[in-house]
Coordinates of C-alpha atoms and ligand atoms in Angstrom, one line a residue:
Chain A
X1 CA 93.9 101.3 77.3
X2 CA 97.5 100.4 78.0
X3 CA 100.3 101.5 77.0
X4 CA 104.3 100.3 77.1
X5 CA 106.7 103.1 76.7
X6 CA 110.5 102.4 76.1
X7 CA 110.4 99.6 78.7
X8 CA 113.8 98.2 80.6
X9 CA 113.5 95.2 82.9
X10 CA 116.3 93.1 84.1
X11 CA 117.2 90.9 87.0
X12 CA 120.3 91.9 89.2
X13 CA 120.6 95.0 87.1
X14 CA 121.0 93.1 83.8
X15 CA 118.4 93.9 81.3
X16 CA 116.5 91.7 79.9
X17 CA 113.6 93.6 77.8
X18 CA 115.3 96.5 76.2
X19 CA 113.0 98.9 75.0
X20 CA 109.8 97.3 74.2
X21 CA 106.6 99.4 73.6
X22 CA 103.4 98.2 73.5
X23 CA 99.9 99.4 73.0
X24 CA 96.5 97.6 73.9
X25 CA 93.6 99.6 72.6
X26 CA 90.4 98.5 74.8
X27 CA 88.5 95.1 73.6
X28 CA 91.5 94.4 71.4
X29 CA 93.0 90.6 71.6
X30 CA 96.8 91.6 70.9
X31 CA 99.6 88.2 71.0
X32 CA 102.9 88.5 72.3
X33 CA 104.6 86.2 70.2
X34 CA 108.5 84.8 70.9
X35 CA 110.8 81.9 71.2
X36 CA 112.0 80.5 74.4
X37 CA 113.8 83.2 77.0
X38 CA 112.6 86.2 74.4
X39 CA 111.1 88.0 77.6
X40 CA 107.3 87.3 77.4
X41 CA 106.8 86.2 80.9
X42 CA 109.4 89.1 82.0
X43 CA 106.7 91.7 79.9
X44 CA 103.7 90.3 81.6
X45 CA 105.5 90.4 85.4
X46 CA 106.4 94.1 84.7
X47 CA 102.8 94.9 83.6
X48 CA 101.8 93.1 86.9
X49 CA 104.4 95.0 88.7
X50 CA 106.4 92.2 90.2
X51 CA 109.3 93.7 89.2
X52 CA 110.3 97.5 89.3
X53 CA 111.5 98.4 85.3
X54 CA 114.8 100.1 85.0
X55 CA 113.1 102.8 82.6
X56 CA 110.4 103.5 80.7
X57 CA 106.5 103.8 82.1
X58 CA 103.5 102.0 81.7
X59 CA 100.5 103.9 81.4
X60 CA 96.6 102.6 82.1
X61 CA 94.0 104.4 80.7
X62 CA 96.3 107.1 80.5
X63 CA 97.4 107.1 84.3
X64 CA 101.3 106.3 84.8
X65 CA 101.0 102.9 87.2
X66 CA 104.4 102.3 86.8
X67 CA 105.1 102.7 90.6
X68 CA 102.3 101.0 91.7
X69 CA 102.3 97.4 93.8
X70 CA 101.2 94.0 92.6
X71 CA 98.1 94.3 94.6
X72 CA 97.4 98.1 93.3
X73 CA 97.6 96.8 89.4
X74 CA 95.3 94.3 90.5
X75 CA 92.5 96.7 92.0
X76 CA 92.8 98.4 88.9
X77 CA 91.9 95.3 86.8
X78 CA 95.2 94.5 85.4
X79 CA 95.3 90.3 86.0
X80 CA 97.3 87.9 84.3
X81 CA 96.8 84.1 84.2
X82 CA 100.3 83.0 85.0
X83 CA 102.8 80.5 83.2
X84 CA 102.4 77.3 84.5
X85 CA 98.6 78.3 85.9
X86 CA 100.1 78.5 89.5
X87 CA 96.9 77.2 91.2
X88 CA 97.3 76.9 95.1
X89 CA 97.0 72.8 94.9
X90 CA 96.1 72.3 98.5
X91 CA 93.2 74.7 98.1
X92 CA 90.0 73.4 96.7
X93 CA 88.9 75.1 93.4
X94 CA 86.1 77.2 95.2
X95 CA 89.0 78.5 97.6
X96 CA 91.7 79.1 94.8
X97 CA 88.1 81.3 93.0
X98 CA 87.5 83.4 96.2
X99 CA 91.2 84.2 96.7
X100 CA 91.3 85.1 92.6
X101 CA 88.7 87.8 94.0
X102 CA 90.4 89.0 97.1
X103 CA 91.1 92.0 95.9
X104 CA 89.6 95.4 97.3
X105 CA 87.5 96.2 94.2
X106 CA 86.4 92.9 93.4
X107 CA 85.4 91.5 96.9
X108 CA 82.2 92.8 96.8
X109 CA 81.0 91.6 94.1
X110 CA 82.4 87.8 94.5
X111 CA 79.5 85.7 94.6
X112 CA 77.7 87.0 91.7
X113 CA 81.4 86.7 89.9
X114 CA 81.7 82.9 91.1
X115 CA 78.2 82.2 89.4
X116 CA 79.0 84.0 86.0
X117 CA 82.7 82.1 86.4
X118 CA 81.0 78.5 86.8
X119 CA 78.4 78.8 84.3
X120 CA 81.6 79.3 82.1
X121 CA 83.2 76.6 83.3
X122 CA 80.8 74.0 84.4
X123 CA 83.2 72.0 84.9
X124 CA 84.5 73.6 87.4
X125 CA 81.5 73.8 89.3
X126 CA 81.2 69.8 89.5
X127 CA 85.0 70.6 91.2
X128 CA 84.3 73.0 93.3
X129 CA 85.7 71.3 96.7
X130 CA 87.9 69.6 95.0
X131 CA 92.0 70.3 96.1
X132 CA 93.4 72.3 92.7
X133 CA 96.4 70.1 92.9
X134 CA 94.6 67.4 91.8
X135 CA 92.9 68.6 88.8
X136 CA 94.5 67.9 85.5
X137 CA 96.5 70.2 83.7
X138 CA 93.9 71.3 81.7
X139 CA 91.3 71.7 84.5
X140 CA 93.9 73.7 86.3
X141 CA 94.3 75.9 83.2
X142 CA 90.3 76.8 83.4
X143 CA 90.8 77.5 87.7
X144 CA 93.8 79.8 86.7
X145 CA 91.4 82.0 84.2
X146 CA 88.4 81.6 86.3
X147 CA 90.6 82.9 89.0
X148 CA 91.7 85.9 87.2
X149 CA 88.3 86.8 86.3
X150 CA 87.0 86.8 89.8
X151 CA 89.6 89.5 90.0
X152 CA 87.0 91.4 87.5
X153 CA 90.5 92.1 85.2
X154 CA 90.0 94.4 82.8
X155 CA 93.0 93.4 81.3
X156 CA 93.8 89.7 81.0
X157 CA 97.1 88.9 80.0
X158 CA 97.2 85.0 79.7
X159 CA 100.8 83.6 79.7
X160 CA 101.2 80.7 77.2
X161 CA 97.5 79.0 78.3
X162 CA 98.1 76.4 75.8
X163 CA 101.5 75.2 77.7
X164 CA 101.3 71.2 78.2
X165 CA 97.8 70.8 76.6
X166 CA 96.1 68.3 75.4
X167 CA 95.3 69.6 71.4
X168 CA 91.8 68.7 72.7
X169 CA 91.9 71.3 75.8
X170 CA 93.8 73.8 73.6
X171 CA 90.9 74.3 71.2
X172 CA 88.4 74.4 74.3
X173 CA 91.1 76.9 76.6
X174 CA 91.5 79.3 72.9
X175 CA 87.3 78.9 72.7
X176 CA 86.8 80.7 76.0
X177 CA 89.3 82.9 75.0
X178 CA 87.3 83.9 71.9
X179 CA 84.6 84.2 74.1
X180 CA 85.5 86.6 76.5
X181 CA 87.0 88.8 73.8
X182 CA 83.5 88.8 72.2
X183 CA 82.3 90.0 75.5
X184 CA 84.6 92.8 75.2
X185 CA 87.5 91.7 77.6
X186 CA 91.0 93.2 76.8
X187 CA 93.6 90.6 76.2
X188 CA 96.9 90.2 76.0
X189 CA 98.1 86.7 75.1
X190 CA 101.2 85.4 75.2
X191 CA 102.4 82.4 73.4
X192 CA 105.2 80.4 71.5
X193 CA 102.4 78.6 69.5
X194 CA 102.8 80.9 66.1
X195 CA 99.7 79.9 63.7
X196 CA 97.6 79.2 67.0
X197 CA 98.3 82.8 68.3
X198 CA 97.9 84.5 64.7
X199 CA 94.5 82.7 64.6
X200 CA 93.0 84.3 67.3
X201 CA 94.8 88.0 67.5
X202 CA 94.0 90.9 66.0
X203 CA 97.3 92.0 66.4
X204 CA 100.9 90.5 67.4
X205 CA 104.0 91.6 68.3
X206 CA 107.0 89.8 68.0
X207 CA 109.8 89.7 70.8
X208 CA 113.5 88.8 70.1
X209 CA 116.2 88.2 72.7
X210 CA 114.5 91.5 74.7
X211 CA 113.6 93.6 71.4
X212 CA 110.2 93.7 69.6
X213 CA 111.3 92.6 66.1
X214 CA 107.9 92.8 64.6
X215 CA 104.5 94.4 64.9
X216 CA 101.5 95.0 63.6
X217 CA 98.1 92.9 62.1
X218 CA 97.8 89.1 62.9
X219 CA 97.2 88.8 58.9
X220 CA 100.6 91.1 58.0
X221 CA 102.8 88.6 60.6
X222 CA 101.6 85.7 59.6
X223 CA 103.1 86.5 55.8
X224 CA 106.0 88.3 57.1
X225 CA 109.6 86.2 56.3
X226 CA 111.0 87.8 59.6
X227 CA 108.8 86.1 61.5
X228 CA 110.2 82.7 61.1
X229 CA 113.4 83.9 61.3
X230 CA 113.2 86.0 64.9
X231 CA 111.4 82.8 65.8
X232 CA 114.4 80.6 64.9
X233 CA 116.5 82.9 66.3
X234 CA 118.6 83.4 63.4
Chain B
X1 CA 97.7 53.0 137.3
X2 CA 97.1 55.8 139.3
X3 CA 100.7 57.4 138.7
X4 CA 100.1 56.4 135.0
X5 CA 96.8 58.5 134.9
X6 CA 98.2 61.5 136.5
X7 CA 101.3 61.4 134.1
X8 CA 99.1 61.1 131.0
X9 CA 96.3 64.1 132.2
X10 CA 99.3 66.4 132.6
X11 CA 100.9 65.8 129.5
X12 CA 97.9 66.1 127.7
X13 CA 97.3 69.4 130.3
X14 CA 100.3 70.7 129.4
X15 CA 101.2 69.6 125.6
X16 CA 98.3 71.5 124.3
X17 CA 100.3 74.7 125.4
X18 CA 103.5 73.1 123.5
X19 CA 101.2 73.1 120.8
X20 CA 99.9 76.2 120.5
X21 CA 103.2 77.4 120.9
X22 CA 104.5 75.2 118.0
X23 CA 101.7 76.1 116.1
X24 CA 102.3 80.1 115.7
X25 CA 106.2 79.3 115.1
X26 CA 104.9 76.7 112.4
X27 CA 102.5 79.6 110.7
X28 CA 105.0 82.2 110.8
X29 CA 107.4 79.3 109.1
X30 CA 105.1 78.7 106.5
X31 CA 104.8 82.3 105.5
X32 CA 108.4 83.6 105.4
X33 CA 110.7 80.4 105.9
X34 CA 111.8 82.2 109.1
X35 CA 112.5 80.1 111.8
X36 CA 112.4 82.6 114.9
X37 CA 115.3 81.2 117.5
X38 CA 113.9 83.9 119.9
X39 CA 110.2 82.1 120.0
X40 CA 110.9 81.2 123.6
X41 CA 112.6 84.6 124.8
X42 CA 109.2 86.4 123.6
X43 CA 107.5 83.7 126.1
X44 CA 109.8 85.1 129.2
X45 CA 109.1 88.6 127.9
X46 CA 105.7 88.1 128.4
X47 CA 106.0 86.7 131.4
X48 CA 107.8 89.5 132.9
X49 CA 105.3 91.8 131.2
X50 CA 103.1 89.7 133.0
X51 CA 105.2 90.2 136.4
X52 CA 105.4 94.1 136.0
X53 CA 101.9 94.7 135.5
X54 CA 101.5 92.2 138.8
X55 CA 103.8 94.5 140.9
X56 CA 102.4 97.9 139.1
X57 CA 98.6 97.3 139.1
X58 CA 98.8 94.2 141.4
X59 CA 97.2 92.3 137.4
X60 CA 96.5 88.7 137.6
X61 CA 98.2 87.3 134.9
X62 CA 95.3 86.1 132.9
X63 CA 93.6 90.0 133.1
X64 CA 97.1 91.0 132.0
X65 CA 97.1 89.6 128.3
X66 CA 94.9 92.8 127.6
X67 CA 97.8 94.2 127.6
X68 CA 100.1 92.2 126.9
X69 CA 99.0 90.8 123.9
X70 CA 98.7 93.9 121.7
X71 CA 102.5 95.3 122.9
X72 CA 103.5 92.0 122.1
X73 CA 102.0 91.8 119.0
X74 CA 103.4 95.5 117.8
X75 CA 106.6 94.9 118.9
X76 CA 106.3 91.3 116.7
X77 CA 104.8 93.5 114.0
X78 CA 108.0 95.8 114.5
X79 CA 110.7 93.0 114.7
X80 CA 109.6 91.5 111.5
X81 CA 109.4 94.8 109.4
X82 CA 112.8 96.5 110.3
X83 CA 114.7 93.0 111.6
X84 CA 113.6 90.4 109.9
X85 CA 112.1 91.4 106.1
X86 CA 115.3 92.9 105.0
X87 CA 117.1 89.2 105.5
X88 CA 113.9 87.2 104.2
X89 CA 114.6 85.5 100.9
X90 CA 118.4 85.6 101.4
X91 CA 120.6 82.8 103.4
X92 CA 118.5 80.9 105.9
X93 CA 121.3 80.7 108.4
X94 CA 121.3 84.8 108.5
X95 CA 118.3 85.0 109.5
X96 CA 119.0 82.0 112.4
X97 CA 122.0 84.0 113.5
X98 CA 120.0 87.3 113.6
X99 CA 116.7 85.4 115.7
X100 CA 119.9 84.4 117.8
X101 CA 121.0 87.3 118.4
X102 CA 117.6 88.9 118.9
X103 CA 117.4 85.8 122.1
X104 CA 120.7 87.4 123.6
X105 CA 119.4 90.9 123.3
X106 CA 115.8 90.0 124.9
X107 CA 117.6 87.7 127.8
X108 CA 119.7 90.7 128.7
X109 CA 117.3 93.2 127.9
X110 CA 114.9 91.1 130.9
X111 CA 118.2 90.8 133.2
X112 CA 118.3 94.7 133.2
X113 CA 114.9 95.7 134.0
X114 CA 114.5 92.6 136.3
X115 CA 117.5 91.3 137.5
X116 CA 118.8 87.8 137.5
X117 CA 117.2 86.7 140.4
X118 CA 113.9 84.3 140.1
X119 CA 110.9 85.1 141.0
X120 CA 107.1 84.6 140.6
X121 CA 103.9 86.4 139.8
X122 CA 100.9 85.8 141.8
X123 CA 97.5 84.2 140.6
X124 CA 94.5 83.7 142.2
X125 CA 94.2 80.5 140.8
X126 CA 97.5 79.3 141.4
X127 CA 97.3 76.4 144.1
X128 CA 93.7 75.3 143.9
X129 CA 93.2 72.0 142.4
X130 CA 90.7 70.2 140.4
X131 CA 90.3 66.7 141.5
X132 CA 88.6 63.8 139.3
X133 CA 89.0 60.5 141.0
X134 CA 92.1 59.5 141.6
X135 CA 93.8 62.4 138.9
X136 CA 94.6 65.9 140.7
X137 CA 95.2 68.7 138.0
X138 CA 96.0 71.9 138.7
X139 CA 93.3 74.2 137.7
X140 CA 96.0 76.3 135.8
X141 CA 96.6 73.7 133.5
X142 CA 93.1 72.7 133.0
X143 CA 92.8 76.4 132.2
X144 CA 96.1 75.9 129.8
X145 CA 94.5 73.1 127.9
X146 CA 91.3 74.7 127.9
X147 CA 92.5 77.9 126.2
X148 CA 94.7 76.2 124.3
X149 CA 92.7 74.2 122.3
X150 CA 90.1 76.7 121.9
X151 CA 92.9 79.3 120.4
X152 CA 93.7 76.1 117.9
X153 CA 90.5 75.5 116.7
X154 CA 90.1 79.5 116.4
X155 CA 93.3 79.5 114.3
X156 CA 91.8 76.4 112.6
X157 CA 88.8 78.2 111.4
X158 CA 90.0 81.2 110.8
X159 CA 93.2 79.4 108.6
X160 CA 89.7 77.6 106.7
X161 CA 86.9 80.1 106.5
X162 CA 88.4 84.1 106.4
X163 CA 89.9 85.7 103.7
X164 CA 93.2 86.5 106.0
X165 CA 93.1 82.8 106.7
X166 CA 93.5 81.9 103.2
X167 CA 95.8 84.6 102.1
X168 CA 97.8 83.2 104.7
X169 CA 97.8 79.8 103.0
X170 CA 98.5 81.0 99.7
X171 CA 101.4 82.5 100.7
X172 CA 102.1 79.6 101.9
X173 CA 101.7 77.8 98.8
X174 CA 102.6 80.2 96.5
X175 CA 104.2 83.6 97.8
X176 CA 104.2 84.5 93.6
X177 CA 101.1 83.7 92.9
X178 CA 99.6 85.0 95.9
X179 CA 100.8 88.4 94.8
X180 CA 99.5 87.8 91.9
X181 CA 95.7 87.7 93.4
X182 CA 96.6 91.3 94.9
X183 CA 97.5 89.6 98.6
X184 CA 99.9 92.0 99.6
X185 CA 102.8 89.3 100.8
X186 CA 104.9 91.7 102.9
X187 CA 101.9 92.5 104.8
X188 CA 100.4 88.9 105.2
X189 CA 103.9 88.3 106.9
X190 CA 104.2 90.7 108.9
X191 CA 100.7 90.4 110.6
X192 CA 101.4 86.2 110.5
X193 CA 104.5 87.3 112.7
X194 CA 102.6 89.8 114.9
X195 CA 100.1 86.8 115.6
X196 CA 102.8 84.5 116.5
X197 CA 104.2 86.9 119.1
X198 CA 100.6 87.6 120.0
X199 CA 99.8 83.7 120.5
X200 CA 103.0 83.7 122.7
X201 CA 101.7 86.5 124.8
X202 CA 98.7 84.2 126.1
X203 CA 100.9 81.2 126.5
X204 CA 103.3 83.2 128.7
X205 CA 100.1 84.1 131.2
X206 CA 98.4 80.1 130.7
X207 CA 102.2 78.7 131.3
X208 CA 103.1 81.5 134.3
X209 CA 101.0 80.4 137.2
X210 CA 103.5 78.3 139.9
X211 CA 106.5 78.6 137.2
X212 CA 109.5 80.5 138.7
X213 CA 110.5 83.1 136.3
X214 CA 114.2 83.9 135.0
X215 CA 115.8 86.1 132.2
X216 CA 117.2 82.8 130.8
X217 CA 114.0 80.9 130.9
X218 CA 113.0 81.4 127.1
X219 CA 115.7 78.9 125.5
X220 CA 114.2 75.9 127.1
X221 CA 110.7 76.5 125.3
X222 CA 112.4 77.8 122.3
X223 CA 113.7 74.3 121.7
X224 CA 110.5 72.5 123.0
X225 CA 108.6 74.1 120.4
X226 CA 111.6 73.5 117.8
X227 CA 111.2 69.7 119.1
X228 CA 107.3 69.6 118.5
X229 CA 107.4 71.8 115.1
X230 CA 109.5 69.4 113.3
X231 CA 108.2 66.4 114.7
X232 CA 104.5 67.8 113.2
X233 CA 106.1 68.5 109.8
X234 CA 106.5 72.3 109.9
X235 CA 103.2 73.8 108.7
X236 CA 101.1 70.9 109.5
X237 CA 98.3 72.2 111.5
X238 CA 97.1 68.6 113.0
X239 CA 100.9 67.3 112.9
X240 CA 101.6 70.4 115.1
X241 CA 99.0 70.1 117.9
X242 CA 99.5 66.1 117.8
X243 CA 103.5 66.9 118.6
X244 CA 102.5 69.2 121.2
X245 CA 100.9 66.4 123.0
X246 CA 103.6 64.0 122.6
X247 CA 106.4 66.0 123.9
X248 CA 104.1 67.2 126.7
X249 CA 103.7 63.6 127.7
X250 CA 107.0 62.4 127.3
X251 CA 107.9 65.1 129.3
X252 CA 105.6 64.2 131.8
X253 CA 105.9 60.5 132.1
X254 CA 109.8 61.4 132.2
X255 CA 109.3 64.0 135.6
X256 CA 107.2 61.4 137.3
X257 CA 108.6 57.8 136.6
X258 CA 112.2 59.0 135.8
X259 CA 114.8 60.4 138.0
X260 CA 115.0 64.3 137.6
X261 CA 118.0 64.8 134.7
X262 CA 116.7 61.2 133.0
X263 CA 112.6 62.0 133.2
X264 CA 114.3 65.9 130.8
X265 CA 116.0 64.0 128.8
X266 CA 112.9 61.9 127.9
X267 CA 111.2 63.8 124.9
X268 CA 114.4 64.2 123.5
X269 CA 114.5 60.8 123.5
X270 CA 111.2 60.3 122.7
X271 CA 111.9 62.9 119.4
X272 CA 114.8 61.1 118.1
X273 CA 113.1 57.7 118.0
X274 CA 110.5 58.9 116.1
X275 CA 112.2 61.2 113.4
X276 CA 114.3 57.8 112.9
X277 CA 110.7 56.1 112.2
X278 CA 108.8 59.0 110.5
X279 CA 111.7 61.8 109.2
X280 CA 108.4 63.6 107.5
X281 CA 107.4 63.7 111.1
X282 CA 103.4 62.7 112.5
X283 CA 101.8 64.4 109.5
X284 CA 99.6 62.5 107.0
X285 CA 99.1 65.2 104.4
X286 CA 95.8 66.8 106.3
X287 CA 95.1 70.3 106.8
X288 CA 98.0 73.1 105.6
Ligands
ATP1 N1 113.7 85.5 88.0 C1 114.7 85.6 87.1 N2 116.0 85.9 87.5 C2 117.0 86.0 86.6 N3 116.8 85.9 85.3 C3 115.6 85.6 84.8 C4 114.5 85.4 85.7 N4 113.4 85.1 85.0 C5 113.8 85.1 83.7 N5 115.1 85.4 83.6 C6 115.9 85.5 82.3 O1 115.3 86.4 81.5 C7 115.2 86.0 80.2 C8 113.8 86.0 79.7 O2 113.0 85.1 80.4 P1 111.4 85.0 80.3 O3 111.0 84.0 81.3 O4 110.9 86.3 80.4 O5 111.3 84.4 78.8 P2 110.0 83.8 78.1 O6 109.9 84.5 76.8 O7 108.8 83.9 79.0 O8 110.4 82.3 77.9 P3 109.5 81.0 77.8 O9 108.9 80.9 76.5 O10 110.5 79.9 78.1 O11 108.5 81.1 78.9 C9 115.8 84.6 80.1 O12 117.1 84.7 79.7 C10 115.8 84.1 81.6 O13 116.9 83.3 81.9
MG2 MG1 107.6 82.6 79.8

């Protein structure tokens, strides 16, 4: 469903990512796995096409969208939950929903979205016109994903959800995770959290300083003595 | 008491313009960081848009924002795309120098077609008067405030309730993750910018009736709005019209119980005394 071919993204014409290729088959939960400054949250703002790569293409569903705008990756269903959620905090959480489903495609269809979004997160719903800014991190964890599924994504990409969790929270946030896989959601999840991401991925790549050091099935990783070592930075 | 009454109506008369003014400078601020030093230039341009279509097609100035609101708001539209965007995100005094700039070029660019001398457009409602016991407004201002407010509380709801509104907000709040919902940022600012010019277009016509007009005109309500932005905290839509009426009052009170220079220098007065109180300025955390 997507594919990463001989990626280069930098800032100010340094590159940071040096050749990483990826594949996401469709339905597949893959991890991104890395230490600090590896280049996960880099990857995931390429796919979203915040920044323009250097080289290499990123094909969805076999279309090249390498060119195309923030706001055309989102029509096409490619969403991400951001590091550090990003919730507008002087919106209330029904506003922060209806802008996550602003875009052309999914405007349409918003209310029905909202319904299926609160009955996933009840919580929420007892929220609804409350300011985001004044939920707690974990709350604002569950607006940031309902958010990006009132963008209808097709593929999530969910950068280190588990950030500044409560263990508690962690266990609920990786639950819905489980569960919108099992309703055949693509997803791409980053994290730094090793046995928590190997837990709940199919499959995992490994990114060092830039480079994927290591790919392949959750099981293979979690065995593998490289891991600990790109993850150590050694 | 009497004096006292008449000073207080026409501030209020009068300050909801300074607001409305404010308040497009104070959206297009909260969008892009860009602080336009022309604000007050685009005011005289519409006024001598206003002035041309009076002495071409003999327009009363309120029938003339039919027109003059859309040029203004493409030529907006076109100043922020090819002047302004390129500098947005890099030194904030760049982009003051180059809204500076754009204030010489307008002033000068009026003094050409028009000339230097002053001079006044016509309206039909110009001189009559609205009389309410002992206050006498001038129906142009009651027209002003009327206008006014209902342009805020159109801005209001539309901020609250549409999805432009709340794109607009997000930017706001977060230009990154605004993009991120597929709000096409560049474009929200532009358009914020076009409906800042486009505000400015009706206040030239409600401010016009009985004002003498001149090329050079534009500086002092560039800074009156400067005064009454910062003294509502920037993007603070209540703040905003609440400074409005403030500095249109001060100014008032100053005309009538001051001597001429003294009764100007009042809501500068007025301003510095309450930054020193409230630096955050008149805000209380409502409505962004
Ligand atoms: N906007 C930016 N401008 C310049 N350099 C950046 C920018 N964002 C990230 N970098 C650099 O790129 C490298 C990778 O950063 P990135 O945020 O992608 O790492 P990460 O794997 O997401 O780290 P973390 O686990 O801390 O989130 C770092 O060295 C960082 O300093
Ligand atoms: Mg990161």
């Amino acid at each position: 469903m997507l594919e990463i071919e001989h990626l280069v993204t930098g800032y100010g014409g340094v590159p940071v990512l040096q050749d990483v290729s990826l594949t996401l088959a469709a339905g597949e939960i893959v991890g991104l796995l890395g230490a600090n400054n590896a280049g996960k949250t880099t990857l995931i703002n390429s796919l979203s096409g915040v920044y323009a790569p250097m080289s290499g293409r990123i094909l969805f569903e076999g279309a090249d969208v390498t060119a195309l705008t923030p706001r055309e990756r989102v029509e096409l269903g490619i969403v991400q939950v951001p590091e550090g959620r990003l919730v507008f905090p002087d919106m209330s959480v029904r506003e922060n929903l209806l802008l996550g489903g602003i875009n052309r495609r999914a405007r349409p269809g918003r209310a029905r979205q909202m319904e299926h979004v609160l009955e996933l997160f009840p919580r929420m719903k007892e929220r609804l016109s409350q300011d985001a800014g004044t939920l707690s991190g974990g709350e604002q964890q569950m607006l940031a994903i309902g958010r990006a599924l009132m963008a209808e994504a097709r593929i999530l990409m969910l950068d280190e959800p588990s950030l500044g969790l409560s263990p508690l929270f962690v266990q609920y946030i990786f639950g819905i995770i489980d569960k919108l896989h099992a309703e055949g959601l693509t997803i791409l999840l980053v994290e730094q959290n090793l046995n928590l991401t190997l837990r709940h991925a199919q499959r995992c790549y490994v990114l060092e300083r830039g480079r994927v050091a290591i790919e392949g099935p959750a099981d293979a990783i979690k065995n593998d003595p490289r891991t600990r070592s790109a993850y150590l930075g050694l | 008491m009497a004096e006292f009454l008449q000073a207080l109506t026409q501030g209020l008369l009068i300050g909801s313009t300074y607001g409305l003014l404010a308040l497009g400078m104070g959206l297009v601020y909260g969008v892009s960081g860009v602080v336009n030093f022309a604000h007050g230039d685009f005011i005289a341009l519409g006024m001598f848009m206003c002035l041309a279509l009076y002495s071409a097609l003999s327009l009363d100035p309120y029938v003339s924002i039919i027109i003059t609101v859309p040029v203004m708001m493409g030529i907006g539209a076109l100043v922020y795309r090819y002047l302004l965007r390129p500098m947005v995100g890099y030194k904030f005094l760049m982009i003051v120098q180059l809204t500076l700039g754009l204030s010489l070029v307008l002033q000068n660019g009026i003094l050409m077609v028009f000339g230097g001398q002053p001079a006044r457009t016509p309206s039909a409602v110009e001189s009559k008067l609205w009389i309410l016991g002992e206050v006498v407004m001038r129906v142009p201002h009651v027209i002003a405030f009327v206008v006014s407010f209902a342009l805020a509380i159109g801005l209001y709801v539309m901020l609250r309730s549409t999805d432009f509104g709340r794109s607009i907000r997000a930017v706001h709040q977060n230009a990154h993750a605004a993009s991120l919902m597929g709000i096409d940022v560049g474009r929200v600012q532009v358009l914020t910018f076009a409906l800042g010019i486009g505000i400015l277009a009706i206040a030239a016509a409600l401010l016009l009736p009985g004002t003498p007009i001149q090329p050079t005109m534009g500086l002092r309500y560039t800074v009156i709005t400067l005064l009454v932005v910062v003294l509502g905290g920037m993007t603070n839509f209540v703040g905003i019209m609440l400074g409005g009426l403030v500095i249109g009052i001060s100014e008032a009170f100053g005309t009538i119980y001051l001597s001429d220079i003294l009764g100007m220098l009042l809501p500068y007065g007025i301003f510095v005394l309450i930054m020193l109180f409230r630096p955050q300025g008149l805000t209380w955390g409502a409505a962004r």
